[in-house]
Amino acid sequence: MSPEIYSEVGSLLKWLLTAAWLLPLLGFLVEIFGGYWADRKSKVPAYLAVGCIATGFLLSLIALGTWVDAADMNLWAFESAGHSAEHGEGAEHGDDHEHATVAEHDHADAHDEEHHEHASADEHHGNDPLKTAFSGTFYRLGKFGRLDVTLDWYIDGLTVAMFAMVTLIASCIHIFAIGYMSDELTEHYEDHFVHLPGGRHFHRPGRFYRFFAYLSLFCFSMLGLVLAGNIFQVFIFWELVGVCSYLLIGFYVERHSASTAANKAFIMNRVGDFGFLIGLMVIWTWFGVFQFANTDPAHADQAGLFQMVRTHDGTLVTEGEGMEKTVSLQHIEGEARPSSIPYWLLTVAGLGIFAGCIGKSAQFPLQTWLPDAMEGPTPVSALVHSATMVAAGVYLAARFYPMFTPEVLLVIAYVGCITLFIGATIALVVTDIKRVLAYSTISQLGYMMLALGVGGWIAGLFHLITHAFFKSLMFLCSGSVIHGCHHEQEMTKMGGLYKKMPITCWTMFVGVVAICGLAIPFVTLPAIGAVAFSGFHSKDAIIASALTFSSLNPVHSLLFYVPLITAGITAFYMFRMWFMTFFGKPKDHHVYDHAHESPTVMTAPLLILSFFAIFVAVGGEAGPLVTLYGAAEPAHVAMGATDAGNIGLNLPSHEQIHNFHAQAGMAALLVAFAGTLLAYLFYASGAVDPGTVKRQFESVHEFLVDKWRFDVLYDWMWQRPVHVVASWCTAFDKYVLDGLIHGSASSVVKIAQWDRKFDEAVVDRSVNVLGEVTMSVANWFRGLQTGQLRQYVMLIAVSVVSLFVLVFIFFPGQ
Amino acid sequence: MSNDAILLSATIFLPAIAALFLAGFDKKAVEAMRMYTLAVTVIVFGLTIAVLGRFDASNGDMQMLVKASWIPTWNIYYQLGVDGISMTLVLLTAFVFVLAAMASWSIKDKVKGYLMLFLILETGVLGVFLSLDFFLFYVFWEVMLLPMYFLIGVWGGPRREYAAIKFFLYTLFGGVLMLIAMLMFYFNSAGSELAGGESVFDLLTLMKIAQAGQFNQQIQIIAFVLLFIGFAIKLPSFPVHTWLPDAHVEAPTPISMILAGILLKLGGYGIIRIAMPLCPYGTQYAAYALVALGVFSIIYGAFAAMAQTDFKRLVAYSSVSHMGYVLVGLAVWKINESGATVGINHWQMGLSGAMFQMLAHGVSSAGMFFMVGVVYDRVHHRDLNKFGGLMQKMPHYSALAVVIFFAGLGLPGLCGFIGEAFVVLSTWNFSPLLAIIAASGVILTAGYILWTVQRVYLGPEYKGPHAEDLTPINGREATIGWIIAIFAVVLGVYPYMMLGMMETSVEKLTQDLAAGYNASMDPAAESVTSVSE
């Protein structure tokens, strides 16, 4: 496109998305202040919040249309082209770049990092932001010589897709929450979960407005995170979504468990952010910029991070070996700054940023906060703790992909792999319906991370978006169940609810099938490929990437087997939840008798979300969704890499992944069916008694119920030592430092006392003696003072005479 | 006298003169005296805005210079001026004094004496920030000490005498060290042709001499250490911080606000304005120690804060932690083997971050102390384990308090974040190890602040005595809270408002220091001592 059109489109997108971003902030301000002083029974705050976010969704849709139009994309190309022909990259960009040219690269040669000159003249779009992204600056935070800290925006296919996804899901959840939170519409809310001494009940005014205000604030922060054009700004909104999460988890501030969970979430996130800060420090010191990429033709000289670290075609230019290895920076001609960064420091920076992602996305070893975060109201769990905020870690890892060295990718892969396994195993034994979903979220986030780590950039983000839909759907369903069962969350007290709440039951079924990745085997439709819900496509893509990766790097074959087996576990625990909740005999008649289907305001969002959970991934990796954000894929990913980095990692190319696709898909499907069947046998048909199995594996069961004992471990490792050190510090102040002060003060006093004694005994004594002598002399003189003139004259005369005598004696003869 | 002279002098002396008039008020007219004092502080704030109006941020030099002979025998001048660094702090001072004056309604006895001392204190502080003659600076520094002593010692809590004496002796000790350093510079300046062969107290001249490398290395190191100890006490930095918790706990609320909001900044300001420019070599010599000490203070203060059970003590220790960032930021001056400065922009960022941290802490810590004071006025205790549920009883107050505490926590979008983040980001260039330790402070800070918020504001029930006295905040208190909260947000969202004001001054300072260091290193540059020999 021409520069004029480019800048026009850029500024249009900027205004649309900025408006979508700021609207919820405006909503927040109105709701929080208006709500506090207005009627507690008013639903206006909710309508305002819904209005803001729904308008945001419309604006995002317009932006999406603008984007697709400007990038000359044909999202529905897959229908005519068929499934396999353009697998991996659907429609092409404006530059008519053919997929085939990528495939033709000699991978070994083209991506060998020792080669400074990339042979290809082919201009891949990935690192040529003029063709894939728009960026610019809002305003400046601070400027220090050449260092400039600003708030920026960066818009590409991924941004647009994320905006549409976040605003759509948020709108649904907002609407759902109108129903779910309706019992807050009162002046006297009674909280049964707060235990006061004496068995009293806790009463407070309803806080309907506050809930929606917080949700709006969260939407603002989340959209800001997605729109952010530099990594420092991401950090800013990163913390802001964190604090919104804190406020929402701790929404029931009176419940000790809620406020503790909120604190835990915030602090665990801060641990990750500590790593994030280290990454920022390295980047800031060596690159001196935070911008992802600079696409402004007027300031083409100020390259962004991605442009500096990789060449146009995505090559990392390195020099030297081992610890001496350095990465040469691009586009920095004529500037006084380091021209290269040590390779290991770039790795540290990547690991640091990823540490932030670990915290936010609840990855091992910081996963423990997410299950506790279920203390928040269910819409919060759906929005913040499954669909958007926790996925922000995955989003950032994908966004920051060009900065990651192969070493970092391997760490990401293993962290994801460990996490998905831990999450899934714990989900097997949990009986709280929301916590099952929470552990499932942890596990699915692990899948996304794994995908990114094994080079499946598209697969990871694919799963992010599909997961957002089906997991928020399932959370809302669980919310509907909880609402219908009057705040009962234990699945052991449910059962047989399908008759009472059919819509919830079957929308939940959609979510469960989607997450398990079930499909009708051996059936492919000519236009859209496999007959399956969204989760099948994305999980398929992940397993395919993992399989390709492990076949290229046999050492790391665990990275394929663990997720494959876990796919079966996933199917098992999800169907376990579904069966336990909706089928079988009612286990608690009190709960069952009072259960009811939720009102339309809650079921309508379920239906909308289940529509998307089914169809969002239609067409698989050739479908419109992947086409949309796939154009934002960093340039080097499609080609894969051979013997990359210091550890000699082989990363799969699109072509290779495609070759393994069918094989991986079959394996995943098989495992998923196995898991489903097992769950059926255990919890629906009654062929196997879960209780017996539980007793057989008593210790394993206990270990899983204890959540792998991470909480106990962290308590011993961190919490207690911190308090001990804290008390040491206080004691040091009190006894050592103040002791010194008091000691010196009292020694001064001692010295002063000695001084006084000395004064009294010696100085004063001598002065007194002197005084006494003077006194006696004076007394003696007083004897002379008789007052008789005769005597005085006599005295004077004698004195004068004796004076003369003395003078004559001493000065004779003069 | 020029307009500048009138304006700056009026800014400094208006409070003191107003304090004299206060003597004429009837003892019973308490309300009138409070309103009068508030009006005076508002006028002074207006005057500082007027100063800002005449201030040119694009100029990094001292502006609005005023120079009049004061004690000619010893070359002492009445010399004033502002640059970007002092301008921001002058604004902060006038701002916090307005808030403190509004908070002074909680003082019930001996109001007249209190308000007089309060105003004299303002004169002392503004004088320190505006004076450019070392002797004048010293005089204002000591002038400030006495009112503070009495304000704590007379209007303080149960252990007020102890706290006041501790405060007084600590500061006086620092003052004596400063006096020695001052005389060192005074007598050594005579050897330089830049001072015209005379001994001077003129800071601008002394800076020029230092920049030319004419104070030898020995003098610079000794003087820097003396000055640094003096200012570090005020800052306060570990290990000379123990006066602070006591002084805060005993001081009445408005005095705590001033103490944390402004007086601590004098330490940082002294290092930036006096110690560093006069001893470039000494600064560089001690840079690593300074940063290490700052980092240690950050961590130590945070740990100590976590163990406190007294609400005010906790906030006091959080000040120690937060002021550690100031020390780190101003000293991240890295040089290479040949003495050339490496990454001067990062150092500028550190310095600006340190300055911003002082401003942000001035707002947030004053706010935190005020928030503690609000509940203390109601229930008369500060035991953290005997609160809880304030969110139920005082929702408006609690919301404001949580915002202000989050500003202290360093949440982005609020003022505390920018200073901390900028300082930490600039530190890696100086020392990766220290940078990592400093960054770990974010976890501890989150820990103690969130824990405090949970214990005080959240939960179902208030657990302490006098529950019936927990009335919602009144209009005056809400106004103070809102002003602070709004400023915390404004500074956090648009920090360039302040950073832009000091940009050129910070740039000039770093360049002068780098030049001064190189000149001190250069053996060809004849130092004063070698001339005199």
PDB file of N, CA, C and O in Angstrom, chain B residues 73-76 134-135 178-193 195-202 205-206 209 214-216 219 223 278 527-533:
ATOM      1  N   THR B  73      32.805  40.719  55.866  1.00  0.00           N
ATOM      2  CA  THR B  73      34.096  40.347  56.445  1.00  0.00           C
ATOM      3  C   THR B  73      34.509  38.945  56.036  1.00  0.00           C
ATOM      4  O   THR B  73      35.671  38.655  55.795  1.00  0.00           O
ATOM      5  N   TRP B  74      33.518  38.072  55.994  1.00  0.00           N
ATOM      6  CA  TRP B  74      33.837  36.665  55.656  1.00  0.00           C
ATOM      7  C   TRP B  74      33.294  36.249  54.291  1.00  0.00           C
ATOM      8  O   TRP B  74      33.115  35.064  54.032  1.00  0.00           O
ATOM      9  N   ASN B  75      33.017  37.243  53.465  1.00  0.00           N
ATOM     10  CA  ASN B  75      32.523  36.924  52.130  1.00  0.00           C
ATOM     11  C   ASN B  75      31.225  36.132  52.145  1.00  0.00           C
ATOM     12  O   ASN B  75      31.041  35.223  51.351  1.00  0.00           O
ATOM     13  N   ILE B  76      30.376  36.466  53.088  1.00  0.00           N
ATOM     14  CA  ILE B  76      29.102  35.750  53.140  1.00  0.00           C
ATOM     15  C   ILE B  76      28.042  36.600  52.465  1.00  0.00           C
ATOM     16  O   ILE B  76      27.938  37.806  52.726  1.00  0.00           O
ATOM     17  N   PHE B 134      26.772  28.775  50.844  1.00  0.00           N
ATOM     18  CA  PHE B 134      26.889  27.645  51.749  1.00  0.00           C
ATOM     19  C   PHE B 134      26.555  28.051  53.181  1.00  0.00           C
ATOM     20  O   PHE B 134      25.862  27.334  53.914  1.00  0.00           O
ATOM     21  N   PHE B 135      26.999  29.228  53.567  1.00  0.00           N
ATOM     22  CA  PHE B 135      26.752  29.668  54.940  1.00  0.00           C
ATOM     23  C   PHE B 135      25.264  29.893  55.174  1.00  0.00           C
ATOM     24  O   PHE B 135      24.703  29.465  56.179  1.00  0.00           O
ATOM     25  N   MET B 178      28.716  18.844  58.634  1.00  0.00           N
ATOM     26  CA  MET B 178      28.561  19.735  57.491  1.00  0.00           C
ATOM     27  C   MET B 178      29.354  21.022  57.712  1.00  0.00           C
ATOM     28  O   MET B 178      29.989  21.532  56.792  1.00  0.00           O
ATOM     29  N   LEU B 179      29.346  21.494  58.934  1.00  0.00           N
ATOM     30  CA  LEU B 179      30.079  22.718  59.254  1.00  0.00           C
ATOM     31  C   LEU B 179      31.566  22.538  58.977  1.00  0.00           C
ATOM     32  O   LEU B 179      32.222  23.399  58.368  1.00  0.00           O
ATOM     33  N   ILE B 180      32.100  21.397  59.401  1.00  0.00           N
ATOM     34  CA  ILE B 180      33.520  21.139  59.165  1.00  0.00           C
ATOM     35  C   ILE B 180      33.814  21.144  57.669  1.00  0.00           C
ATOM     36  O   ILE B 180      34.746  21.807  57.200  1.00  0.00           O
ATOM     37  N   ALA B 181      32.980  20.423  56.920  1.00  0.00           N
ATOM     38  CA  ALA B 181      33.191  20.356  55.475  1.00  0.00           C
ATOM     39  C   ALA B 181      33.099  21.750  54.862  1.00  0.00           C
ATOM     40  O   ALA B 181      33.890  22.119  53.989  1.00  0.00           O
ATOM     41  N   MET B 182      32.150  22.525  55.370  1.00  0.00           N
ATOM     42  CA  MET B 182      31.961  23.863  54.831  1.00  0.00           C
ATOM     43  C   MET B 182      33.219  24.702  55.025  1.00  0.00           C
ATOM     44  O   MET B 182      33.691  25.382  54.109  1.00  0.00           O
ATOM     45  N   LEU B 183      33.785  24.609  56.220  1.00  0.00           N
ATOM     46  CA  LEU B 183      34.992  25.397  56.489  1.00  0.00           C
ATOM     47  C   LEU B 183      36.173  24.900  55.648  1.00  0.00           C
ATOM     48  O   LEU B 183      37.005  25.677  55.213  1.00  0.00           O
ATOM     49  N   MET B 184      36.204  23.573  55.404  1.00  0.00           N
ATOM     50  CA  MET B 184      37.251  23.049  54.529  1.00  0.00           C
ATOM     51  C   MET B 184      37.196  23.698  53.158  1.00  0.00           C
ATOM     52  O   MET B 184      38.207  24.133  52.609  1.00  0.00           O
ATOM     53  N   PHE B 185      35.995  23.763  52.614  1.00  0.00           N
ATOM     54  CA  PHE B 185      35.866  24.379  51.294  1.00  0.00           C
ATOM     55  C   PHE B 185      36.185  25.863  51.357  1.00  0.00           C
ATOM     56  O   PHE B 185      36.825  26.413  50.476  1.00  0.00           O
ATOM     57  N   TYR B 186      35.739  26.470  52.420  1.00  0.00           N
ATOM     58  CA  TYR B 186      35.930  27.919  52.557  1.00  0.00           C
ATOM     59  C   TYR B 186      37.407  28.256  52.511  1.00  0.00           C
ATOM     60  O   TYR B 186      37.857  29.091  51.726  1.00  0.00           O
ATOM     61  N   PHE B 187      38.176  27.546  53.319  1.00  0.00           N
ATOM     62  CA  PHE B 187      39.583  27.913  53.391  1.00  0.00           C
ATOM     63  C   PHE B 187      40.342  27.439  52.166  1.00  0.00           C
ATOM     64  O   PHE B 187      41.315  28.055  51.757  1.00  0.00           O
ATOM     65  N   ASN B 188      39.927  26.364  51.572  1.00  0.00           N
ATOM     66  CA  ASN B 188      40.633  25.891  50.392  1.00  0.00           C
ATOM     67  C   ASN B 188      40.310  26.679  49.140  1.00  0.00           C
ATOM     68  O   ASN B 188      41.054  26.642  48.184  1.00  0.00           O
ATOM     69  N   SER B 189      39.180  27.355  49.168  1.00  0.00           N
ATOM     70  CA  SER B 189      38.811  28.089  47.958  1.00  0.00           C
ATOM     71  C   SER B 189      39.730  29.280  47.735  1.00  0.00           C
ATOM     72  O   SER B 189      39.845  29.771  46.621  1.00  0.00           O
ATOM     73  N   ALA B 190      40.402  29.732  48.773  1.00  0.00           N
ATOM     74  CA  ALA B 190      41.226  30.930  48.649  1.00  0.00           C
ATOM     75  C   ALA B 190      42.338  30.741  47.629  1.00  0.00           C
ATOM     76  O   ALA B 190      42.773  31.678  46.972  1.00  0.00           O
ATOM     77  N   GLY B 191      42.771  29.498  47.473  1.00  0.00           N
ATOM     78  CA  GLY B 191      43.895  29.272  46.573  1.00  0.00           C
ATOM     79  C   GLY B 191      43.521  29.294  45.103  1.00  0.00           C
ATOM     80  O   GLY B 191      44.383  29.222  44.246  1.00  0.00           O
ATOM     81  N   SER B 192      42.269  29.369  44.800  1.00  0.00           N
ATOM     82  CA  SER B 192      41.877  29.287  43.402  1.00  0.00           C
ATOM     83  C   SER B 192      41.678  30.669  42.817  1.00  0.00           C
ATOM     84  O   SER B 192      41.094  31.547  43.458  1.00  0.00           O
ATOM     85  N   GLU B 193      42.155  30.829  41.592  1.00  0.00           N
ATOM     86  CA  GLU B 193      41.945  32.129  40.942  1.00  0.00           C
ATOM     87  C   GLU B 193      40.467  32.351  40.623  1.00  0.00           C
ATOM     88  O   GLU B 193      40.024  33.457  40.446  1.00  0.00           O
ATOM     89  N   ALA B 195      38.063  32.013  42.604  1.00  0.00           N
ATOM     90  CA  ALA B 195      37.428  32.724  43.715  1.00  0.00           C
ATOM     91  C   ALA B 195      38.069  34.078  43.930  1.00  0.00           C
ATOM     92  O   ALA B 195      37.784  34.747  44.919  1.00  0.00           O
ATOM     93  N   GLY B 196      38.918  34.454  43.020  1.00  0.00           N
ATOM     94  CA  GLY B 196      39.564  35.754  43.138  1.00  0.00           C
ATOM     95  C   GLY B 196      40.523  35.826  44.315  1.00  0.00           C
ATOM     96  O   GLY B 196      40.731  36.891  44.889  1.00  0.00           O
ATOM     97  N   GLY B 197      41.082  34.703  44.693  1.00  0.00           N
ATOM     98  CA  GLY B 197      42.056  34.702  45.763  1.00  0.00           C
ATOM     99  C   GLY B 197      41.463  34.883  47.143  1.00  0.00           C
ATOM    100  O   GLY B 197      42.180  35.100  48.114  1.00  0.00           O
ATOM    101  N   GLU B 198      40.176  34.815  47.247  1.00  0.00           N
ATOM    102  CA  GLU B 198      39.547  34.975  48.560  1.00  0.00           C
ATOM    103  C   GLU B 198      38.822  33.705  48.950  1.00  0.00           C
ATOM    104  O   GLU B 198      38.401  32.924  48.092  1.00  0.00           O
ATOM    105  N   SER B 199      38.644  33.549  50.222  1.00  0.00           N
ATOM    106  CA  SER B 199      37.821  32.435  50.677  1.00  0.00           C
ATOM    107  C   SER B 199      36.353  32.778  50.457  1.00  0.00           C
ATOM    108  O   SER B 199      35.932  33.897  50.762  1.00  0.00           O
ATOM    109  N   VAL B 200      35.594  31.830  49.924  1.00  0.00           N
ATOM    110  CA  VAL B 200      34.195  32.136  49.631  1.00  0.00           C
ATOM    111  C   VAL B 200      33.294  31.022  50.150  1.00  0.00           C
ATOM    112  O   VAL B 200      33.702  29.879  50.305  1.00  0.00           O
ATOM    113  N   PHE B 201      32.045  31.425  50.385  1.00  0.00           N
ATOM    114  CA  PHE B 201      30.999  30.444  50.695  1.00  0.00           C
ATOM    115  C   PHE B 201      30.050  30.279  49.507  1.00  0.00           C
ATOM    116  O   PHE B 201      29.119  29.494  49.551  1.00  0.00           O
ATOM    117  N   ASP B 202      30.301  31.048  48.469  1.00  0.00           N
ATOM    118  CA  ASP B 202      29.413  31.055  47.320  1.00  0.00           C
ATOM    119  C   ASP B 202      29.416  29.686  46.644  1.00  0.00           C
ATOM    120  O   ASP B 202      30.430  29.237  46.112  1.00  0.00           O
ATOM    121  N   THR B 205      30.506  29.530  42.904  1.00  0.00           N
ATOM    122  CA  THR B 205      31.945  29.618  42.717  1.00  0.00           C
ATOM    123  C   THR B 205      32.631  28.331  43.152  1.00  0.00           C
ATOM    124  O   THR B 205      33.512  27.817  42.462  1.00  0.00           O
ATOM    125  N   LEU B 206      32.186  27.813  44.293  1.00  0.00           N
ATOM    126  CA  LEU B 206      32.794  26.574  44.775  1.00  0.00           C
ATOM    127  C   LEU B 206      32.590  25.447  43.756  1.00  0.00           C
ATOM    128  O   LEU B 206      33.488  24.638  43.509  1.00  0.00           O
ATOM    129  N   ILE B 209      35.038  25.834  41.004  1.00  0.00           N
ATOM    130  CA  ILE B 209      36.378  25.396  41.421  1.00  0.00           C
ATOM    131  C   ILE B 209      36.455  23.876  41.378  1.00  0.00           C
ATOM    132  O   ILE B 209      37.410  23.289  40.878  1.00  0.00           O
ATOM    133  N   GLN B 214      40.082  21.828  41.177  1.00  0.00           N
ATOM    134  CA  GLN B 214      41.060  22.530  42.007  1.00  0.00           C
ATOM    135  C   GLN B 214      40.950  22.217  43.493  1.00  0.00           C
ATOM    136  O   GLN B 214      41.690  22.774  44.293  1.00  0.00           O
ATOM    137  N   PHE B 215      40.005  21.375  43.855  1.00  0.00           N
ATOM    138  CA  PHE B 215      40.081  20.789  45.200  1.00  0.00           C
ATOM    139  C   PHE B 215      40.760  19.455  45.027  1.00  0.00           C
ATOM    140  O   PHE B 215      40.365  18.659  44.175  1.00  0.00           O
ATOM    141  N   ASN B 216      41.785  19.191  45.840  1.00  0.00           N
ATOM    142  CA  ASN B 216      42.475  17.948  45.562  1.00  0.00           C
ATOM    143  C   ASN B 216      41.666  16.746  46.020  1.00  0.00           C
ATOM    144  O   ASN B 216      40.666  16.865  46.710  1.00  0.00           O
ATOM    145  N   ILE B 219      40.911  16.173  49.828  1.00  0.00           N
ATOM    146  CA  ILE B 219      39.875  17.060  50.373  1.00  0.00           C
ATOM    147  C   ILE B 219      38.506  16.603  49.925  1.00  0.00           C
ATOM    148  O   ILE B 219      37.556  16.530  50.709  1.00  0.00           O
ATOM    149  N   ALA B 223      35.734  15.609  52.540  1.00  0.00           N
ATOM    150  CA  ALA B 223      34.567  16.490  52.595  1.00  0.00           C
ATOM    151  C   ALA B 223      33.318  15.736  52.178  1.00  0.00           C
ATOM    152  O   ALA B 223      32.245  15.900  52.770  1.00  0.00           O
ATOM    153  N   LEU B 278      30.354  19.693  44.723  1.00  0.00           N
ATOM    154  CA  LEU B 278      31.588  20.201  45.313  1.00  0.00           C
ATOM    155  C   LEU B 278      32.669  19.128  45.359  1.00  0.00           C
ATOM    156  O   LEU B 278      33.847  19.444  45.476  1.00  0.00           O
ATOM    157  N   SER B 527      46.215  21.488  41.812  1.00  0.00           N
ATOM    158  CA  SER B 527      45.207  21.619  42.855  1.00  0.00           C
ATOM    159  C   SER B 527      45.599  22.756  43.778  1.00  0.00           C
ATOM    160  O   SER B 527      46.714  23.248  43.755  1.00  0.00           O
ATOM    161  N   VAL B 528      44.637  23.134  44.553  1.00  0.00           N
ATOM    162  CA  VAL B 528      44.826  24.281  45.439  1.00  0.00           C
ATOM    163  C   VAL B 528      46.007  24.051  46.375  1.00  0.00           C
ATOM    164  O   VAL B 528      46.837  24.919  46.570  1.00  0.00           O
ATOM    165  N   THR B 529      46.071  22.836  46.882  1.00  0.00           N
ATOM    166  CA  THR B 529      47.104  22.553  47.859  1.00  0.00           C
ATOM    167  C   THR B 529      48.494  22.677  47.247  1.00  0.00           C
ATOM    168  O   THR B 529      49.399  23.252  47.840  1.00  0.00           O
ATOM    169  N   SER B 530      48.626  22.173  46.039  1.00  0.00           N
ATOM    170  CA  SER B 530      49.954  22.220  45.450  1.00  0.00           C
ATOM    171  C   SER B 530      50.361  23.661  45.145  1.00  0.00           C
ATOM    172  O   SER B 530      51.518  24.005  45.186  1.00  0.00           O
ATOM    173  N   VAL B 531      49.371  24.488  44.861  1.00  0.00           N
ATOM    174  CA  VAL B 531      49.683  25.899  44.647  1.00  0.00           C
ATOM    175  C   VAL B 531      50.193  26.516  45.942  1.00  0.00           C
ATOM    176  O   VAL B 531      51.210  27.191  45.970  1.00  0.00           O
ATOM    177  N   SER B 532      49.497  26.223  46.985  1.00  0.00           N
ATOM    178  CA  SER B 532      49.870  26.869  48.238  1.00  0.00           C
ATOM    179  C   SER B 532      51.216  26.373  48.735  1.00  0.00           C
ATOM    180  O   SER B 532      51.909  27.088  49.448  1.00  0.00           O
ATOM    181  N   GLU B 533      51.546  25.134  48.346  1.00  0.00           N
ATOM    182  CA  GLU B 533      52.870  24.683  48.751  1.00  0.00           C
ATOM    183  C   GLU B 533      53.919  25.361  47.896  1.00  0.00           C
ATOM    184  O   GLU B 533      55.073  25.290  48.097  1.00  0.00           O
TER     185      GLU B 533
END
